[in-house]
């Protein structure tokens, strides 16, 4: 595991601890969702974005909710793409690129 992945894993653990302390903030769910996207855990990211949107709307942060909806749609597209085969990625892995 390279250093970058370890940092994402550490950040994921930190956001989980933050959620346990304050589960009412949309910002912590937004942060965790973004980390999940970087880790290519799209289904978890989508769920976190949905939770963040609900919380942002509850808090009256409409502009944040709108931005989160854009990120949610992108994560949904990424999930769909991840389920299809990327032949260039497979070829690169076979060639050791």
PDB file of C-alpha atoms in Angstrom:
ATOM      1  CA  UNK A   1       0.000   0.000   0.000  1.00  0.00           C
ATOM      2  CA  UNK A   2       1.508   3.300  -1.006  1.00  0.00           C
ATOM      3  CA  UNK A   3       1.636   6.388   1.188  1.00  0.00           C
ATOM      4  CA  UNK A   4      -1.217   8.155  -0.615  1.00  0.00           C
ATOM      5  CA  UNK A   5      -3.621   5.265  -0.040  1.00  0.00           C
ATOM      6  CA  UNK A   6      -2.580   5.078   3.604  1.00  0.00           C
ATOM      7  CA  UNK A   7      -3.446   8.748   4.033  1.00  0.00           C
ATOM      8  CA  UNK A   8      -6.902   8.203   2.572  1.00  0.00           C
ATOM      9  CA  UNK A   9      -7.425   5.260   4.901  1.00  0.00           C
ATOM     10  CA  UNK A  10      -6.316   7.395   7.860  1.00  0.00           C
ATOM     11  CA  UNK A  11      -8.572  10.238   6.743  1.00  0.00           C
ATOM     12  CA  UNK A  12     -11.469   7.807   6.455  1.00  0.00           C
ATOM     13  CA  UNK A  13     -10.877   6.644  10.025  1.00  0.00           C
ATOM     14  CA  UNK A  14     -10.701  10.263  11.207  1.00  0.00           C
ATOM     15  CA  UNK A  15     -13.998  11.169   9.559  1.00  0.00           C
ATOM     16  CA  UNK A  16     -15.630   8.123  11.136  1.00  0.00           C
ATOM     17  CA  UNK A  17     -14.461   9.363  14.553  1.00  0.00           C
ATOM     18  CA  UNK A  18     -15.855  12.821  13.732  1.00  0.00           C
ATOM     19  CA  UNK A  19     -19.219  11.342  12.795  1.00  0.00           C
ATOM     20  CA  UNK A  20     -19.341   9.509  16.107  1.00  0.00           C
ATOM     21  CA  UNK A  21     -18.763  12.823  17.886  1.00  0.00           C
ATOM     22  CA  UNK A  22     -21.118  14.944  15.751  1.00  0.00           C
ATOM     23  CA  UNK A  23     -23.358  13.122  13.310  1.00  0.00           C
ATOM     24  CA  UNK A  24     -25.412  16.254  12.641  1.00  0.00           C
ATOM     25  CA  UNK A  25     -22.876  18.075  10.462  1.00  0.00           C
ATOM     26  CA  UNK A  26     -23.199  17.694   6.695  1.00  0.00           C
ATOM     27  CA  UNK A  27     -19.545  18.693   6.292  1.00  0.00           C
ATOM     28  CA  UNK A  28     -18.192  15.505   7.819  1.00  0.00           C
ATOM     29  CA  UNK A  29     -20.374  13.358   5.551  1.00  0.00           C
ATOM     30  CA  UNK A  30     -19.270  15.444   2.560  1.00  0.00           C
ATOM     31  CA  UNK A  31     -15.640  14.913   3.519  1.00  0.00           C
ATOM     32  CA  UNK A  32     -16.099  11.178   3.979  1.00  0.00           C
ATOM     33  CA  UNK A  33     -17.934  10.938   0.652  1.00  0.00           C
ATOM     34  CA  UNK A  34     -15.064  12.665  -1.139  1.00  0.00           C
ATOM     35  CA  UNK A  35     -12.570  10.294   0.458  1.00  0.00           C
ATOM     36  CA  UNK A  36     -14.719   7.339  -0.587  1.00  0.00           C
ATOM     37  CA  UNK A  37     -14.659   8.627  -4.178  1.00  0.00           C
ATOM     38  CA  UNK A  38     -10.851   8.770  -4.108  1.00  0.00           C
ATOM     39  CA  UNK A  39     -10.804   5.194  -2.812  1.00  0.00           C
ATOM     40  CA  UNK A  40     -13.243   4.221  -5.591  1.00  0.00           C
ATOM     41  CA  UNK A  41     -15.850   3.133  -3.024  1.00  0.00           C
ATOM     42  CA  UNK A  42     -18.630   4.730  -5.014  1.00  0.00           C
ATOM     43  CA  UNK A  43     -21.640   3.107  -3.362  1.00  0.00           C
ATOM     44  CA  UNK A  44     -20.483   4.280   0.076  1.00  0.00           C
ATOM     45  CA  UNK A  45     -19.729   7.729  -1.357  1.00  0.00           C
ATOM     46  CA  UNK A  46     -23.215   7.980  -2.842  1.00  0.00           C
ATOM     47  CA  UNK A  47     -24.791   7.113   0.488  1.00  0.00           C
ATOM     48  CA  UNK A  48     -22.651   9.704   2.278  1.00  0.00           C
ATOM     49  CA  UNK A  49     -23.495  12.373  -0.316  1.00  0.00           C
ATOM     50  CA  UNK A  50     -27.204  11.638   0.162  1.00  0.00           C
ATOM     51  CA  UNK A  51     -26.850  11.948   3.941  1.00  0.00           C
ATOM     52  CA  UNK A  52     -24.882  15.182   3.535  1.00  0.00           C
ATOM     53  CA  UNK A  53     -27.566  16.608   1.244  1.00  0.00           C
ATOM     54  CA  UNK A  54     -30.342  15.777   3.695  1.00  0.00           C
ATOM     55  CA  UNK A  55     -28.398  17.345   6.558  1.00  0.00           C
ATOM     56  CA  UNK A  56     -27.454  20.454   4.547  1.00  0.00           C
ATOM     57  CA  UNK A  57     -31.094  20.972   3.581  1.00  0.00           C
ATOM     58  CA  UNK A  58     -32.120  20.525   7.226  1.00  0.00           C
ATOM     59  CA  UNK A  59     -29.529  23.138   8.237  1.00  0.00           C
ATOM     60  CA  UNK A  60     -30.836  25.524   5.548  1.00  0.00           C
ATOM     61  CA  UNK A  61     -27.585  25.458   3.574  1.00  0.00           C
ATOM     62  CA  UNK A  62     -29.230  25.445   0.154  1.00  0.00           C
ATOM     63  CA  UNK A  63     -26.145  26.411  -1.857  1.00  0.00           C
ATOM     64  CA  UNK A  64     -24.160  23.619  -0.187  1.00  0.00           C
ATOM     65  CA  UNK A  65     -26.978  21.141  -0.866  1.00  0.00           C
ATOM     66  CA  UNK A  66     -26.973  22.152  -4.531  1.00  0.00           C
ATOM     67  CA  UNK A  67     -23.202  21.648  -4.795  1.00  0.00           C
ATOM     68  CA  UNK A  68     -23.514  18.286  -3.047  1.00  0.00           C
ATOM     69  CA  UNK A  69     -26.154  17.184  -5.555  1.00  0.00           C
ATOM     70  CA  UNK A  70     -23.653  17.891  -8.342  1.00  0.00           C
ATOM     71  CA  UNK A  71     -21.024  15.786  -6.562  1.00  0.00           C
ATOM     72  CA  UNK A  72     -23.618  13.046  -6.013  1.00  0.00           C
ATOM     73  CA  UNK A  73     -24.418  12.890  -9.724  1.00  0.00           C
ATOM     74  CA  UNK A  74     -20.701  12.654 -10.538  1.00  0.00           C
ATOM     75  CA  UNK A  75     -20.276   9.801  -8.036  1.00  0.00           C
ATOM     76  CA  UNK A  76     -23.248   8.012  -9.599  1.00  0.00           C
ATOM     77  CA  UNK A  77     -21.613   8.334 -13.031  1.00  0.00           C
ATOM     78  CA  UNK A  78     -18.319   7.084 -11.595  1.00  0.00           C
ATOM     79  CA  UNK A  79     -20.121   4.081 -10.107  1.00  0.00           C
ATOM     80  CA  UNK A  80     -21.702   3.277 -13.448  1.00  0.00           C
ATOM     81  CA  UNK A  81     -18.336   3.583 -15.207  1.00  0.00           C
ATOM     82  CA  UNK A  82     -16.652   1.393 -12.621  1.00  0.00           C
ATOM     83  CA  UNK A  83     -19.038  -1.431 -13.460  1.00  0.00           C
ATOM     84  CA  UNK A  84     -18.010  -1.437 -17.113  1.00  0.00           C
ATOM     85  CA  UNK A  85     -14.698  -2.829 -18.248  1.00  0.00           C
ATOM     86  CA  UNK A  86     -11.921  -0.357 -18.951  1.00  0.00           C
ATOM     87  CA  UNK A  87      -9.921  -2.237 -21.548  1.00  0.00           C
ATOM     88  CA  UNK A  88      -7.151   0.380 -21.609  1.00  0.00           C
ATOM     89  CA  UNK A  89      -6.659  -0.034 -17.871  1.00  0.00           C
ATOM     90  CA  UNK A  90      -6.645  -3.816 -18.220  1.00  0.00           C
ATOM     91  CA  UNK A  91      -4.172  -3.650 -21.115  1.00  0.00           C
ATOM     92  CA  UNK A  92      -1.933  -1.277 -19.147  1.00  0.00           C
ATOM     93  CA  UNK A  93      -1.937  -3.654 -16.184  1.00  0.00           C
ATOM     94  CA  UNK A  94      -1.026  -6.569 -18.441  1.00  0.00           C
ATOM     95  CA  UNK A  95       1.821  -4.630 -19.998  1.00  0.00           C
ATOM     96  CA  UNK A  96       3.063  -3.426 -16.622  1.00  0.00           C
ATOM     97  CA  UNK A  97       2.428   0.225 -17.454  1.00  0.00           C
TER      98      UNK A  97
END
